[in-house]
């Protein structure tokens, strides 16, 4: 059913949009339809007030907010979780207790001892972790370093990048492993050619050469493709899937031509990635942007995610990385901190890290 607005344009009603809801594309169309109809309703009511047909017109902002709340509730119900429900009796859980403990102890080390301790031993299978940070503050460097360490330990690792090209991530690894200047590696400076070639030869012999897969995906994010790529990687235990980064991936998952709130897409994608972690029996590590108000020390990651939606509910570990201006780092490094504000694997805490930009390397700060 359609109606004609004051401008003469026909629009599908919100009820009709939601009656046939069958996927995210309809979800976003419904969102746009709701916005159009709220605006049309306000224009019509204002005209009726001017014509003396209505006594009072409610605050348009209040009307819009009420419409948004109703739509978000519908979106939450419609998007839901794609994971299949599971059930177990207390007896089943008792019988499987030690097996679960063994699986938990099979966590993949990150290469940063304090981080592993905070996570109850390392990256645990079936868990979703989100690390937030301001632009250019080391999120990608940290995730790439962890992914290479996991893969070099014999685990499969897939890095989906929607930011840096794969060759730039390789340059970070060359600089770190070869202890070389990152700028020289990026530019392939002649003076460093021999050292770069020696590092390339060493990298080719590492386990990570075969167990770390980079996927450049600037377009739509396809979880099916992630699953297929990850399953083809041979490894010795639960591995790691990195998505770099959350907001761009969420935007790419929205249908072309739809102008809707990004925060709803972020919430929906977070739920899908949590389900994917369980389906793949791996750790999913997602990088995300912070609001400008979240930059700096002492700001909780729970309140600083840009277009965060409801990610704090679906994520197992939520952390934020940024500079620490209260501490002096080691020579040649910058003082950083990794603030873990939600942690289903252990306690919340703040880790002191030293970042060496010239080598694109994070190390745990000396105590």
PDB file of C-alpha atoms in Angstrom, residues 7-234:
ATOM      1  CA  UNK A   7       5.166  16.851  -2.258  1.00  0.00           C
ATOM      2  CA  UNK A   8       3.138  14.492  -4.452  1.00  0.00           C
ATOM      3  CA  UNK A   9       5.597  11.607  -4.087  1.00  0.00           C
ATOM      4  CA  UNK A  10       4.262   8.123  -3.354  1.00  0.00           C
ATOM      5  CA  UNK A  11       5.875   6.194  -0.498  1.00  0.00           C
ATOM      6  CA  UNK A  12       5.407   2.668   0.757  1.00  0.00           C
ATOM      7  CA  UNK A  13       4.081   2.622   4.308  1.00  0.00           C
ATOM      8  CA  UNK A  14       6.253   1.405   7.139  1.00  0.00           C
ATOM      9  CA  UNK A  15       3.805  -1.383   7.969  1.00  0.00           C
ATOM     10  CA  UNK A  16       4.062  -2.751   4.436  1.00  0.00           C
ATOM     11  CA  UNK A  17       7.861  -2.569   4.498  1.00  0.00           C
ATOM     12  CA  UNK A  18       8.061  -4.591   7.704  1.00  0.00           C
ATOM     13  CA  UNK A  19       5.346  -7.093   6.839  1.00  0.00           C
ATOM     14  CA  UNK A  20       7.643  -8.776   4.309  1.00  0.00           C
ATOM     15  CA  UNK A  21      10.900  -8.371   6.202  1.00  0.00           C
ATOM     16  CA  UNK A  22      13.269 -11.045   4.939  1.00  0.00           C
ATOM     17  CA  UNK A  23      16.815  -9.779   5.360  1.00  0.00           C
ATOM     18  CA  UNK A  24      19.133  -6.861   5.900  1.00  0.00           C
ATOM     19  CA  UNK A  25      18.299  -5.211   2.568  1.00  0.00           C
ATOM     20  CA  UNK A  26      14.649  -4.904   3.598  1.00  0.00           C
ATOM     21  CA  UNK A  27      15.785  -3.786   7.038  1.00  0.00           C
ATOM     22  CA  UNK A  28      17.591  -0.793   5.593  1.00  0.00           C
ATOM     23  CA  UNK A  29      14.775  -0.032   3.146  1.00  0.00           C
ATOM     24  CA  UNK A  30      12.419  -0.086   6.130  1.00  0.00           C
ATOM     25  CA  UNK A  31      14.655   2.340   7.967  1.00  0.00           C
ATOM     26  CA  UNK A  32      14.639   4.768   5.033  1.00  0.00           C
ATOM     27  CA  UNK A  33      10.876   4.367   4.616  1.00  0.00           C
ATOM     28  CA  UNK A  34      10.390   5.163   8.294  1.00  0.00           C
ATOM     29  CA  UNK A  35      12.457   8.327   7.991  1.00  0.00           C
ATOM     30  CA  UNK A  36      10.479   9.425   4.918  1.00  0.00           C
ATOM     31  CA  UNK A  37       7.131   8.733   6.549  1.00  0.00           C
ATOM     32  CA  UNK A  38       8.013  10.482   9.817  1.00  0.00           C
ATOM     33  CA  UNK A  39       8.965  13.594   7.842  1.00  0.00           C
ATOM     34  CA  UNK A  40       5.782  13.353   5.749  1.00  0.00           C
ATOM     35  CA  UNK A  41       3.629  12.920   8.860  1.00  0.00           C
ATOM     36  CA  UNK A  42       5.162  16.015  10.462  1.00  0.00           C
ATOM     37  CA  UNK A  43       4.574  18.083   7.317  1.00  0.00           C
ATOM     38  CA  UNK A  44       0.959  16.905   7.124  1.00  0.00           C
ATOM     39  CA  UNK A  45       0.305  17.618  10.822  1.00  0.00           C
ATOM     40  CA  UNK A  46       1.849  21.080  10.524  1.00  0.00           C
ATOM     41  CA  UNK A  47      -0.417  21.830   7.557  1.00  0.00           C
ATOM     42  CA  UNK A  48      -3.435  20.647   9.564  1.00  0.00           C
ATOM     43  CA  UNK A  49      -2.500  22.950  12.455  1.00  0.00           C
ATOM     44  CA  UNK A  50      -2.186  25.887  10.085  1.00  0.00           C
ATOM     45  CA  UNK A  51      -5.598  25.005   8.600  1.00  0.00           C
ATOM     46  CA  UNK A  52      -7.147  24.830  12.060  1.00  0.00           C
ATOM     47  CA  UNK A  53      -7.811  21.086  11.830  1.00  0.00           C
ATOM     48  CA  UNK A  54      -5.486  20.308  14.785  1.00  0.00           C
ATOM     49  CA  UNK A  55      -5.025  22.283  17.987  1.00  0.00           C
ATOM     50  CA  UNK A  56      -1.470  21.255  18.890  1.00  0.00           C
ATOM     51  CA  UNK A  57       1.453  19.803  16.974  1.00  0.00           C
ATOM     52  CA  UNK A  58       3.852  17.743  19.018  1.00  0.00           C
ATOM     53  CA  UNK A  59       7.561  18.539  18.936  1.00  0.00           C
ATOM     54  CA  UNK A  60       8.870  17.129  15.600  1.00  0.00           C
ATOM     55  CA  UNK A  61      12.082  16.020  17.317  1.00  0.00           C
ATOM     56  CA  UNK A  62      10.035  14.031  19.857  1.00  0.00           C
ATOM     57  CA  UNK A  63       8.024  12.412  17.066  1.00  0.00           C
ATOM     58  CA  UNK A  64      11.204  11.482  15.248  1.00  0.00           C
ATOM     59  CA  UNK A  65      12.767  10.057  18.398  1.00  0.00           C
ATOM     60  CA  UNK A  66       9.711   7.942  19.138  1.00  0.00           C
ATOM     61  CA  UNK A  67       9.751   6.655  15.584  1.00  0.00           C
ATOM     62  CA  UNK A  68      13.440   5.836  15.852  1.00  0.00           C
ATOM     63  CA  UNK A  69      12.955   3.908  19.099  1.00  0.00           C
ATOM     64  CA  UNK A  70      10.177   1.823  17.567  1.00  0.00           C
ATOM     65  CA  UNK A  71      12.241   1.134  14.473  1.00  0.00           C
ATOM     66  CA  UNK A  72      15.306   0.123  16.455  1.00  0.00           C
ATOM     67  CA  UNK A  73      13.197  -2.330  18.421  1.00  0.00           C
ATOM     68  CA  UNK A  74      11.901  -3.801  15.171  1.00  0.00           C
ATOM     69  CA  UNK A  75      15.407  -3.894  13.733  1.00  0.00           C
ATOM     70  CA  UNK A  76      16.700  -5.723  16.782  1.00  0.00           C
ATOM     71  CA  UNK A  77      13.933  -8.283  16.535  1.00  0.00           C
ATOM     72  CA  UNK A  78      14.340  -8.712  12.796  1.00  0.00           C
ATOM     73  CA  UNK A  79      18.135  -8.878  12.656  1.00  0.00           C
ATOM     74  CA  UNK A  80      18.530 -11.150  15.634  1.00  0.00           C
ATOM     75  CA  UNK A  81      21.211 -13.807  15.892  1.00  0.00           C
ATOM     76  CA  UNK A  82      21.846 -16.250  13.092  1.00  0.00           C
ATOM     77  CA  UNK A  83      23.370 -18.857  15.404  1.00  0.00           C
ATOM     78  CA  UNK A  84      21.430 -22.020  16.049  1.00  0.00           C
ATOM     79  CA  UNK A  85      20.173 -22.500  19.586  1.00  0.00           C
ATOM     80  CA  UNK A  86      21.922 -25.103  21.709  1.00  0.00           C
ATOM     81  CA  UNK A  87      20.747 -26.861  24.846  1.00  0.00           C
ATOM     82  CA  UNK A  88      22.482 -28.943  27.493  1.00  0.00           C
ATOM     83  CA  UNK A  89      21.468 -30.358  30.843  1.00  0.00           C
ATOM     84  CA  UNK A  90      23.488 -29.675  33.943  1.00  0.00           C
ATOM     85  CA  UNK A  91      24.687 -33.267  33.708  1.00  0.00           C
ATOM     86  CA  UNK A  92      25.913 -32.692  30.157  1.00  0.00           C
ATOM     87  CA  UNK A  93      27.840 -29.665  31.291  1.00  0.00           C
ATOM     88  CA  UNK A  94      29.339 -31.543  34.249  1.00  0.00           C
ATOM     89  CA  UNK A  95      30.505 -34.350  31.958  1.00  0.00           C
ATOM     90  CA  UNK A  96      32.123 -31.905  29.530  1.00  0.00           C
ATOM     91  CA  UNK A  97      33.752 -29.678  32.139  1.00  0.00           C
ATOM     92  CA  UNK A  98      37.356 -30.855  31.771  1.00  0.00           C
ATOM     93  CA  UNK A  99      37.095 -30.914  27.998  1.00  0.00           C
ATOM     94  CA  UNK A 100      36.019 -27.270  28.102  1.00  0.00           C
ATOM     95  CA  UNK A 101      38.930 -26.430  30.401  1.00  0.00           C
ATOM     96  CA  UNK A 102      41.335 -28.148  27.990  1.00  0.00           C
ATOM     97  CA  UNK A 103      39.913 -26.139  25.100  1.00  0.00           C
ATOM     98  CA  UNK A 104      40.289 -22.960  27.099  1.00  0.00           C
ATOM     99  CA  UNK A 105      43.918 -23.777  27.835  1.00  0.00           C
ATOM    100  CA  UNK A 106      44.490 -24.297  24.112  1.00  0.00           C
ATOM    101  CA  UNK A 107      44.343 -20.523  23.693  1.00  0.00           C
ATOM    102  CA  UNK A 108      46.643 -18.947  21.107  1.00  0.00           C
ATOM    103  CA  UNK A 109      49.372 -16.725  22.601  1.00  0.00           C
ATOM    104  CA  UNK A 110      49.416 -13.124  21.363  1.00  0.00           C
ATOM    105  CA  UNK A 111      53.125 -12.605  21.910  1.00  0.00           C
ATOM    106  CA  UNK A 112      52.429 -10.067  24.682  1.00  0.00           C
ATOM    107  CA  UNK A 113      52.590 -11.845  28.027  1.00  0.00           C
ATOM    108  CA  UNK A 114      50.446  -9.364  29.962  1.00  0.00           C
ATOM    109  CA  UNK A 115      47.752  -9.488  27.309  1.00  0.00           C
ATOM    110  CA  UNK A 116      47.721 -13.289  27.401  1.00  0.00           C
ATOM    111  CA  UNK A 117      47.395 -13.239  31.183  1.00  0.00           C
ATOM    112  CA  UNK A 118      44.468 -10.810  31.013  1.00  0.00           C
ATOM    113  CA  UNK A 119      42.755 -13.073  28.467  1.00  0.00           C
ATOM    114  CA  UNK A 120      43.093 -16.163  30.629  1.00  0.00           C
ATOM    115  CA  UNK A 121      45.951 -17.624  28.619  1.00  0.00           C
ATOM    116  CA  UNK A 122      45.568 -16.006  25.206  1.00  0.00           C
ATOM    117  CA  UNK A 123      43.077 -15.846  22.357  1.00  0.00           C
ATOM    118  CA  UNK A 124      40.303 -18.320  23.121  1.00  0.00           C
ATOM    119  CA  UNK A 125      38.187 -20.007  20.476  1.00  0.00           C
ATOM    120  CA  UNK A 126      34.606 -18.866  20.035  1.00  0.00           C
ATOM    121  CA  UNK A 127      35.305 -15.384  21.371  1.00  0.00           C
ATOM    122  CA  UNK A 128      34.759 -11.944  19.816  1.00  0.00           C
ATOM    123  CA  UNK A 129      37.218  -9.196  20.713  1.00  0.00           C
ATOM    124  CA  UNK A 130      37.035  -5.569  19.630  1.00  0.00           C
ATOM    125  CA  UNK A 131      39.971  -3.166  19.950  1.00  0.00           C
ATOM    126  CA  UNK A 132      39.166   0.527  19.512  1.00  0.00           C
ATOM    127  CA  UNK A 133      41.517   3.365  18.777  1.00  0.00           C
ATOM    128  CA  UNK A 134      41.938   6.765  17.174  1.00  0.00           C
ATOM    129  CA  UNK A 135      43.171   6.955  13.562  1.00  0.00           C
ATOM    130  CA  UNK A 136      46.883   6.275  13.230  1.00  0.00           C
ATOM    131  CA  UNK A 137      47.296   5.096  16.814  1.00  0.00           C
ATOM    132  CA  UNK A 138      48.523   1.551  16.212  1.00  0.00           C
ATOM    133  CA  UNK A 139      45.392  -0.630  16.000  1.00  0.00           C
ATOM    134  CA  UNK A 140      46.443  -2.206  12.707  1.00  0.00           C
ATOM    135  CA  UNK A 141      50.052  -2.590  13.813  1.00  0.00           C
ATOM    136  CA  UNK A 142      48.985  -4.418  16.976  1.00  0.00           C
ATOM    137  CA  UNK A 143      46.513  -6.688  15.173  1.00  0.00           C
ATOM    138  CA  UNK A 144      48.980  -7.505  12.386  1.00  0.00           C
ATOM    139  CA  UNK A 145      51.707  -8.297  14.920  1.00  0.00           C
ATOM    140  CA  UNK A 146      49.372 -10.605  16.852  1.00  0.00           C
ATOM    141  CA  UNK A 147      48.134 -12.323  13.670  1.00  0.00           C
ATOM    142  CA  UNK A 148      51.668 -13.064  12.480  1.00  0.00           C
ATOM    143  CA  UNK A 149      52.653 -14.352  15.910  1.00  0.00           C
ATOM    144  CA  UNK A 150      49.601 -16.652  16.049  1.00  0.00           C
ATOM    145  CA  UNK A 151      50.294 -17.978  12.538  1.00  0.00           C
ATOM    146  CA  UNK A 152      53.982 -18.480  13.245  1.00  0.00           C
ATOM    147  CA  UNK A 153      52.949 -20.570  16.224  1.00  0.00           C
ATOM    148  CA  UNK A 154      51.204 -22.989  13.835  1.00  0.00           C
ATOM    149  CA  UNK A 155      47.639 -21.668  14.035  1.00  0.00           C
ATOM    150  CA  UNK A 156      45.639 -20.518  10.998  1.00  0.00           C
ATOM    151  CA  UNK A 157      45.135 -16.748  10.808  1.00  0.00           C
ATOM    152  CA  UNK A 158      43.106 -14.748   8.292  1.00  0.00           C
ATOM    153  CA  UNK A 159      43.448 -10.958   8.140  1.00  0.00           C
ATOM    154  CA  UNK A 160      40.635  -9.153   6.297  1.00  0.00           C
ATOM    155  CA  UNK A 161      41.831  -5.634   5.556  1.00  0.00           C
ATOM    156  CA  UNK A 162      39.600  -2.832   4.369  1.00  0.00           C
ATOM    157  CA  UNK A 163      42.221  -0.205   5.199  1.00  0.00           C
ATOM    158  CA  UNK A 164      45.884  -0.967   4.488  1.00  0.00           C
ATOM    159  CA  UNK A 165      46.803  -3.015   1.417  1.00  0.00           C
ATOM    160  CA  UNK A 166      48.411  -6.374   2.136  1.00  0.00           C
ATOM    161  CA  UNK A 167      51.840  -5.187   0.962  1.00  0.00           C
ATOM    162  CA  UNK A 168      51.769  -2.422   3.605  1.00  0.00           C
ATOM    163  CA  UNK A 169      51.026  -5.036   6.280  1.00  0.00           C
ATOM    164  CA  UNK A 170      53.961  -7.043   4.930  1.00  0.00           C
ATOM    165  CA  UNK A 171      56.151  -3.943   5.277  1.00  0.00           C
ATOM    166  CA  UNK A 172      55.160  -3.699   8.938  1.00  0.00           C
ATOM    167  CA  UNK A 173      56.175  -7.313   9.473  1.00  0.00           C
ATOM    168  CA  UNK A 174      59.486  -6.869   7.617  1.00  0.00           C
ATOM    169  CA  UNK A 175      60.338  -3.850   9.768  1.00  0.00           C
ATOM    170  CA  UNK A 176      59.474  -5.679  12.999  1.00  0.00           C
ATOM    171  CA  UNK A 177      61.123  -9.023  12.226  1.00  0.00           C
ATOM    172  CA  UNK A 178      64.174  -7.533  10.503  1.00  0.00           C
ATOM    173  CA  UNK A 179      64.504  -4.678  13.013  1.00  0.00           C
ATOM    174  CA  UNK A 180      64.520  -2.259  10.099  1.00  0.00           C
ATOM    175  CA  UNK A 181      63.254   1.268   9.593  1.00  0.00           C
ATOM    176  CA  UNK A 182      59.627   1.093   8.462  1.00  0.00           C
ATOM    177  CA  UNK A 183      59.974   4.035   6.094  1.00  0.00           C
ATOM    178  CA  UNK A 184      62.982   2.427   4.420  1.00  0.00           C
ATOM    179  CA  UNK A 185      61.027  -0.814   3.966  1.00  0.00           C
ATOM    180  CA  UNK A 186      57.990   0.979   2.517  1.00  0.00           C
ATOM    181  CA  UNK A 187      60.160   2.779  -0.012  1.00  0.00           C
ATOM    182  CA  UNK A 188      62.512  -0.121  -0.714  1.00  0.00           C
ATOM    183  CA  UNK A 189      65.557   2.079  -0.205  1.00  0.00           C
ATOM    184  CA  UNK A 190      68.640   0.833  -1.971  1.00  0.00           C
ATOM    185  CA  UNK A 191      70.786   1.178   1.153  1.00  0.00           C
ATOM    186  CA  UNK A 192      68.527  -1.365   2.921  1.00  0.00           C
ATOM    187  CA  UNK A 193      68.075  -3.737  -0.007  1.00  0.00           C
ATOM    188  CA  UNK A 194      70.311  -6.492   1.351  1.00  0.00           C
ATOM    189  CA  UNK A 195      68.789  -6.342   4.841  1.00  0.00           C
ATOM    190  CA  UNK A 196      65.281  -6.389   3.369  1.00  0.00           C
ATOM    191  CA  UNK A 197      66.086  -9.394   1.183  1.00  0.00           C
ATOM    192  CA  UNK A 198      67.557 -11.261   4.158  1.00  0.00           C
ATOM    193  CA  UNK A 199      64.390 -10.576   6.152  1.00  0.00           C
ATOM    194  CA  UNK A 200      62.205 -11.685   3.237  1.00  0.00           C
ATOM    195  CA  UNK A 201      64.132 -14.945   3.057  1.00  0.00           C
ATOM    196  CA  UNK A 202      63.699 -15.453   6.806  1.00  0.00           C
ATOM    197  CA  UNK A 203      59.968 -14.715   6.605  1.00  0.00           C
ATOM    198  CA  UNK A 204      59.546 -17.232   3.790  1.00  0.00           C
ATOM    199  CA  UNK A 205      60.783 -19.936   6.180  1.00  0.00           C
ATOM    200  CA  UNK A 206      58.447 -19.050   9.028  1.00  0.00           C
ATOM    201  CA  UNK A 207      55.262 -21.026   9.623  1.00  0.00           C
ATOM    202  CA  UNK A 208      53.309 -17.826   9.170  1.00  0.00           C
ATOM    203  CA  UNK A 209      54.303 -17.771   5.487  1.00  0.00           C
ATOM    204  CA  UNK A 210      51.730 -20.501   4.866  1.00  0.00           C
ATOM    205  CA  UNK A 211      49.349 -19.997   7.779  1.00  0.00           C
ATOM    206  CA  UNK A 212      48.631 -16.260   7.546  1.00  0.00           C
ATOM    207  CA  UNK A 213      46.195 -15.302   4.783  1.00  0.00           C
ATOM    208  CA  UNK A 214      45.515 -11.673   3.867  1.00  0.00           C
ATOM    209  CA  UNK A 215      42.248 -10.725   2.167  1.00  0.00           C
ATOM    210  CA  UNK A 216      41.880  -7.265   0.712  1.00  0.00           C
ATOM    211  CA  UNK A 217      38.171  -6.552   0.618  1.00  0.00           C
ATOM    212  CA  UNK A 218      37.404  -2.909  -0.034  1.00  0.00           C
ATOM    213  CA  UNK A 219      33.851  -3.695  -1.158  1.00  0.00           C
ATOM    214  CA  UNK A 220      31.100  -5.623   0.584  1.00  0.00           C
ATOM    215  CA  UNK A 221      31.989  -7.723   3.576  1.00  0.00           C
ATOM    216  CA  UNK A 222      31.053 -11.349   2.943  1.00  0.00           C
ATOM    217  CA  UNK A 223      31.066 -13.558   6.009  1.00  0.00           C
ATOM    218  CA  UNK A 224      30.680 -16.594   3.738  1.00  0.00           C
ATOM    219  CA  UNK A 225      33.928 -15.694   1.999  1.00  0.00           C
ATOM    220  CA  UNK A 226      35.637 -15.297   5.354  1.00  0.00           C
ATOM    221  CA  UNK A 227      34.444 -18.711   6.391  1.00  0.00           C
ATOM    222  CA  UNK A 228      35.646 -20.337   3.157  1.00  0.00           C
ATOM    223  CA  UNK A 229      39.023 -18.607   3.300  1.00  0.00           C
ATOM    224  CA  UNK A 230      39.539 -19.477   6.934  1.00  0.00           C
ATOM    225  CA  UNK A 231      38.592 -23.132   6.494  1.00  0.00           C
ATOM    226  CA  UNK A 232      41.132 -23.549   3.686  1.00  0.00           C
ATOM    227  CA  UNK A 233      43.990 -22.430   5.917  1.00  0.00           C
ATOM    228  CA  UNK A 234      45.738 -25.438   7.465  1.00  0.00           C
TER     229      UNK A 234
END
